[in-house]
Amino acid sequence: MSGTSSRVIAILDALSTPEGGLTAQEVVERAGLPASTGYRILTELQELGLVHRGAERRLIANFSFQRRLHCPGLEPEVLAQACAKLSADMTVAAEVVVLSGHNMLWHIVEQHPEQAIRLRAFPGFMRAAYELDSISRLALAHRSVEALEKSFDTGAFYTAGVDRRSLDWAEARAMIAAVDRHDMQHDMMGNAKGIRRYCVAIHDAGGEMICLLTVAEAATPLRDEAAHVANVRAQLMARKSAIESVFSDPAQTG
């Protein structure tokens, strides 16, 4: 994909989700683009009638744009319902994330109004998979060592969290290899933004990874860490089983 196309898609992603519109600055920040590039694209979209200004000069999308996971037999609504249930039951954010090239890409984000922290991630948000937090480790564990060495810069991996440090390939490879692809992964210390994520992989009937289902919460101290982790695991594994059941029984909806 050309650089121009990827920038336009980033703007479309940023505009497609919020109700009530965003300021031009908010759109550009969500898209992760330089201000001059973002404002130019927004001006062109307005000239084409795809974006208009509403109250308080907030930008409103005059189009429908949605990324969809392509997986025969699994409707996107099943994933959305799983996120909604996790968020409602646990008062947290729930997400669907995929590995896209060298990046983690957010498809669904369900935030609870009473959760303790607001997420920077939103549908269409991307960040490098080189940060070896729980979601990157689990996603990369579904790739062979040969595939990783061929397509990734093996000297670019680093740890998550405030005390981030670079990892040589031997250490990064060992961290990825230690992952149980069928169990929940998590980082109790959280990332540099103060967010702790727990995740499970969703697999199709052939065992291929479709996406990651995550729970995101504030990385605050817990009274009973073991009990909390066990509860999150039980919730995520229940949703994982319900989603994957559609491949054996298409009538199931999770």
Coordinates of C-alpha atoms in Angstrom, one line a residue:
M1 CA 0.0 0.0 0.0
S2 CA 1.3 3.5 -0.8
G3 CA 2.1 5.9 1.9
T4 CA -0.7 8.2 0.7
S5 CA -3.3 5.5 0.8
S6 CA -2.3 4.4 4.3
R7 CA -2.5 8.0 5.6
V8 CA -6.0 8.5 4.1
I9 CA -7.1 5.2 5.7
A10 CA -5.7 6.4 9.0
I11 CA -7.9 9.5 8.8
L12 CA -11.0 7.4 7.7
D13 CA -10.4 5.1 10.7
A14 CA -10.1 8.1 13.1
L15 CA -13.3 9.7 11.8
S16 CA -15.4 6.5 11.6
T17 CA -16.0 5.7 15.2
P18 CA -16.9 8.7 17.5
E19 CA -20.5 10.0 17.7
G20 CA -20.8 13.7 17.9
G21 CA -17.6 14.3 15.8
L22 CA -14.1 15.3 16.6
T23 CA -12.0 18.4 16.2
A24 CA -9.5 18.4 13.4
Q25 CA -6.7 18.2 15.9
E26 CA -8.3 15.2 17.6
V27 CA -8.7 13.4 14.2
V28 CA -5.0 14.1 13.3
E29 CA -3.8 12.9 16.7
R30 CA -5.9 9.7 16.5
A31 CA -4.5 9.0 13.0
G32 CA -1.0 9.5 14.2
L33 CA -0.1 11.8 11.3
P34 CA 1.9 15.0 11.1
A35 CA -0.4 18.0 11.4
S36 CA 0.3 19.4 7.9
T37 CA -0.5 16.0 6.3
G38 CA -3.6 15.3 8.4
Y39 CA -5.1 18.8 7.8
R40 CA -4.5 18.5 4.1
I41 CA -6.3 15.2 3.8
L42 CA -9.2 16.5 5.9
T43 CA -9.5 19.5 3.6
E44 CA -9.7 17.2 0.6
L45 CA -12.3 15.0 2.2
Q46 CA -14.4 18.1 3.0
E47 CA -14.1 19.3 -0.6
L48 CA -15.4 15.8 -1.7
G49 CA -18.3 16.1 0.7
L50 CA -17.1 13.1 2.8
V51 CA -16.7 15.2 5.9
H52 CA -18.6 18.2 7.1
R53 CA -18.5 20.5 10.2
G54 CA -21.1 20.2 12.8
A55 CA -21.7 22.1 16.1
E56 CA -18.6 23.8 17.6
R57 CA -16.8 23.1 14.3
R58 CA -16.5 19.4 15.1
L59 CA -15.9 17.2 12.0
I60 CA -18.6 14.7 11.2
A61 CA -18.1 11.7 8.8
N62 CA -20.5 11.6 5.9
F63 CA -19.6 8.0 5.1
S64 CA -19.5 4.5 6.6
F65 CA -16.1 2.9 7.0
Q66 CA -15.4 -0.2 9.1
R67 CA -12.6 -2.7 9.1
R68 CA -13.9 -6.2 9.2
L69 CA -12.1 -9.4 10.1
H70 CA -12.4 -11.9 7.3
C71 CA -13.1 -15.3 8.8
P72 CA -15.6 -17.6 7.1
G73 CA -18.1 -18.9 9.7
L74 CA -17.5 -16.1 12.3
E75 CA -19.7 -13.0 12.2
P76 CA -18.1 -9.8 13.5
E77 CA -21.1 -9.3 15.7
V78 CA -20.0 -12.4 17.8
L79 CA -16.7 -10.6 18.6
A80 CA -18.5 -7.4 19.4
Q81 CA -20.9 -9.2 21.7
A82 CA -18.1 -10.9 23.5
C83 CA -16.3 -7.5 24.1
A84 CA -19.6 -5.9 25.3
K85 CA -20.2 -8.8 27.8
L86 CA -16.6 -8.7 29.1
S87 CA -16.8 -4.9 29.6
A88 CA -20.2 -5.0 31.3
D89 CA -19.4 -7.9 33.6
M90 CA -16.0 -6.7 34.7
T91 CA -16.2 -2.9 34.4
V92 CA -13.2 -2.8 32.1
A93 CA -12.3 -2.2 28.5
A94 CA -12.4 -5.2 26.2
E95 CA -10.8 -5.3 22.8
V96 CA -10.2 -7.3 19.6
V97 CA -6.7 -6.9 18.3
V98 CA -4.9 -8.5 15.3
L99 CA -1.4 -8.8 14.1
S100 CA -1.1 -6.8 10.9
G101 CA 2.4 -6.9 9.3
H102 CA 4.7 -5.6 12.0
N103 CA 1.9 -3.9 13.9
M104 CA -0.9 -4.7 16.4
L105 CA -4.1 -3.3 15.0
W106 CA -7.2 -2.7 17.1
H107 CA -10.5 -3.7 15.5
I108 CA -13.0 -3.4 18.4
V109 CA -12.7 -1.4 21.6
E110 CA -15.5 -1.5 24.1
Q111 CA -14.9 0.9 27.0
H112 CA -17.0 0.9 30.2
P113 CA -18.1 4.3 31.5
E114 CA -17.0 3.4 35.0
Q115 CA -13.6 1.9 34.2
A116 CA -10.6 3.3 36.1
I117 CA -8.6 4.4 33.1
R118 CA -9.4 5.6 29.5
L119 CA -7.6 4.0 26.6
R120 CA -5.6 5.7 24.0
A121 CA -6.4 2.8 21.6
F122 CA -9.5 2.9 19.5
P123 CA -10.7 1.0 16.4
G124 CA -8.1 1.4 13.7
F125 CA -5.3 2.3 16.2
M126 CA -2.0 0.6 15.5
R127 CA 1.3 0.2 17.4
A128 CA 4.5 -1.7 16.7
A129 CA 4.5 -5.4 17.6
Y130 CA 8.2 -5.0 18.6
E131 CA 7.0 -4.0 22.1
L132 CA 6.9 -7.5 23.7
D133 CA 3.9 -7.1 26.0
S134 CA 1.3 -9.8 26.4
I135 CA -0.5 -9.1 23.2
S136 CA 2.6 -9.0 21.0
R137 CA 4.1 -12.1 22.6
L138 CA 0.9 -14.1 22.1
A139 CA 0.4 -12.9 18.5
L140 CA 4.1 -13.5 17.5
A141 CA 4.0 -17.0 19.2
H142 CA 1.7 -18.0 16.3
R143 CA 4.5 -17.3 13.8
S144 CA 7.4 -19.7 13.3
V145 CA 10.9 -18.6 14.3
E146 CA 11.9 -18.8 10.6
A147 CA 9.0 -16.4 9.6
L148 CA 9.9 -13.9 12.3
E149 CA 13.6 -14.0 11.4
K150 CA 12.7 -13.4 7.7
S151 CA 10.2 -10.6 8.1
F152 CA 11.1 -8.8 11.3
D153 CA 14.0 -6.7 12.4
T154 CA 15.2 -9.1 15.1
G155 CA 17.3 -6.4 16.8
A156 CA 14.3 -4.1 17.3
F157 CA 12.4 -5.8 20.1
Y158 CA 12.0 -4.3 23.5
T159 CA 10.3 -4.8 26.8
A160 CA 7.0 -3.2 27.8
G161 CA 6.5 -1.0 30.8
V162 CA 8.1 2.2 32.2
D163 CA 11.6 0.6 32.4
R164 CA 11.7 -0.4 28.8
R165 CA 14.9 -1.9 27.5
S166 CA 16.1 -3.3 24.2
L167 CA 16.2 -7.1 23.8
D168 CA 18.7 -9.1 21.7
W169 CA 17.1 -11.7 19.5
A170 CA 18.0 -14.6 21.7
E171 CA 16.1 -13.1 24.7
A172 CA 13.2 -12.0 22.6
R173 CA 12.9 -15.4 20.9
A174 CA 12.9 -17.1 24.3
M175 CA 10.1 -14.8 25.6
I176 CA 8.0 -15.6 22.5
A177 CA 8.8 -19.3 22.6
A178 CA 7.7 -19.5 26.3
V179 CA 4.1 -18.5 25.4
D180 CA 1.3 -21.0 25.7
R181 CA -0.8 -20.1 22.7
H182 CA -3.9 -21.7 24.2
D183 CA -3.7 -20.0 27.6
M184 CA -4.2 -16.4 28.8
Q185 CA -1.2 -14.0 28.7
H186 CA -0.8 -10.9 30.9
D187 CA 1.6 -8.4 32.3
M188 CA 0.8 -7.5 35.9
M189 CA 3.1 -4.4 35.9
G190 CA 1.3 -2.9 32.9
N191 CA 2.7 -0.7 30.2
A192 CA 4.1 2.8 30.1
K193 CA 0.6 4.2 30.0
G194 CA -0.4 2.5 33.2
I195 CA -2.6 -0.1 31.4
R196 CA -2.5 -3.8 32.2
R197 CA -3.8 -6.2 29.5
Y198 CA -4.8 -9.8 29.7
C199 CA -5.4 -11.7 26.4
V200 CA -6.4 -15.0 24.8
A201 CA -6.1 -16.0 21.1
I202 CA -9.2 -16.9 19.1
H203 CA -8.5 -19.8 16.7
D204 CA -10.5 -21.1 13.8
A205 CA -11.4 -24.8 13.2
G206 CA -7.9 -25.4 11.8
G207 CA -6.1 -23.9 14.8
E208 CA -5.1 -20.7 13.0
M209 CA -5.2 -17.5 15.0
I210 CA -8.0 -15.2 14.0
C211 CA -7.5 -12.4 16.5
L212 CA -6.8 -11.7 20.2
L213 CA -9.5 -11.0 22.7
T214 CA -8.3 -8.7 25.5
V215 CA -9.3 -7.2 28.8
A216 CA -7.6 -3.9 29.6
E217 CA -7.6 -2.3 33.1
A218 CA -5.6 0.2 35.2
A219 CA -2.4 -1.3 36.4
T220 CA -3.1 -0.6 40.0
P221 CA -2.2 -2.8 43.0
L222 CA -4.6 -5.6 43.8
R223 CA -5.6 -7.0 47.2
D224 CA -5.7 -10.6 46.0
E225 CA -3.7 -10.8 42.8
A226 CA -4.1 -14.5 42.3
A227 CA -7.9 -14.4 42.7
H228 CA -8.2 -11.5 40.3
V229 CA -6.0 -13.1 37.6
A230 CA -8.0 -16.4 38.0
N231 CA -11.3 -14.4 37.6
V232 CA -10.0 -12.7 34.4
R233 CA -8.8 -16.0 33.0
A234 CA -12.1 -17.6 33.6
Q235 CA -14.0 -14.8 31.9
L236 CA -11.7 -14.7 28.9
M237 CA -11.6 -18.4 28.5
A238 CA -15.4 -18.6 28.7
R239 CA -15.7 -16.0 25.9
K240 CA -12.9 -17.8 23.9
S241 CA -14.8 -21.1 24.1
A242 CA -18.1 -19.5 23.2
I243 CA -16.6 -17.7 20.1
E244 CA -14.7 -20.8 18.9
S245 CA -17.8 -22.9 19.3
V246 CA -19.3 -21.3 16.2
F247 CA -16.9 -23.4 14.1
S248 CA -18.4 -26.6 15.4
D249 CA -22.0 -25.3 15.7
P250 CA -22.8 -22.4 13.4
A251 CA -26.0 -21.8 15.3
Q252 CA -24.0 -20.7 18.3
T253 CA -23.6 -16.9 18.8
G254 CA -21.5 -16.7 21.9

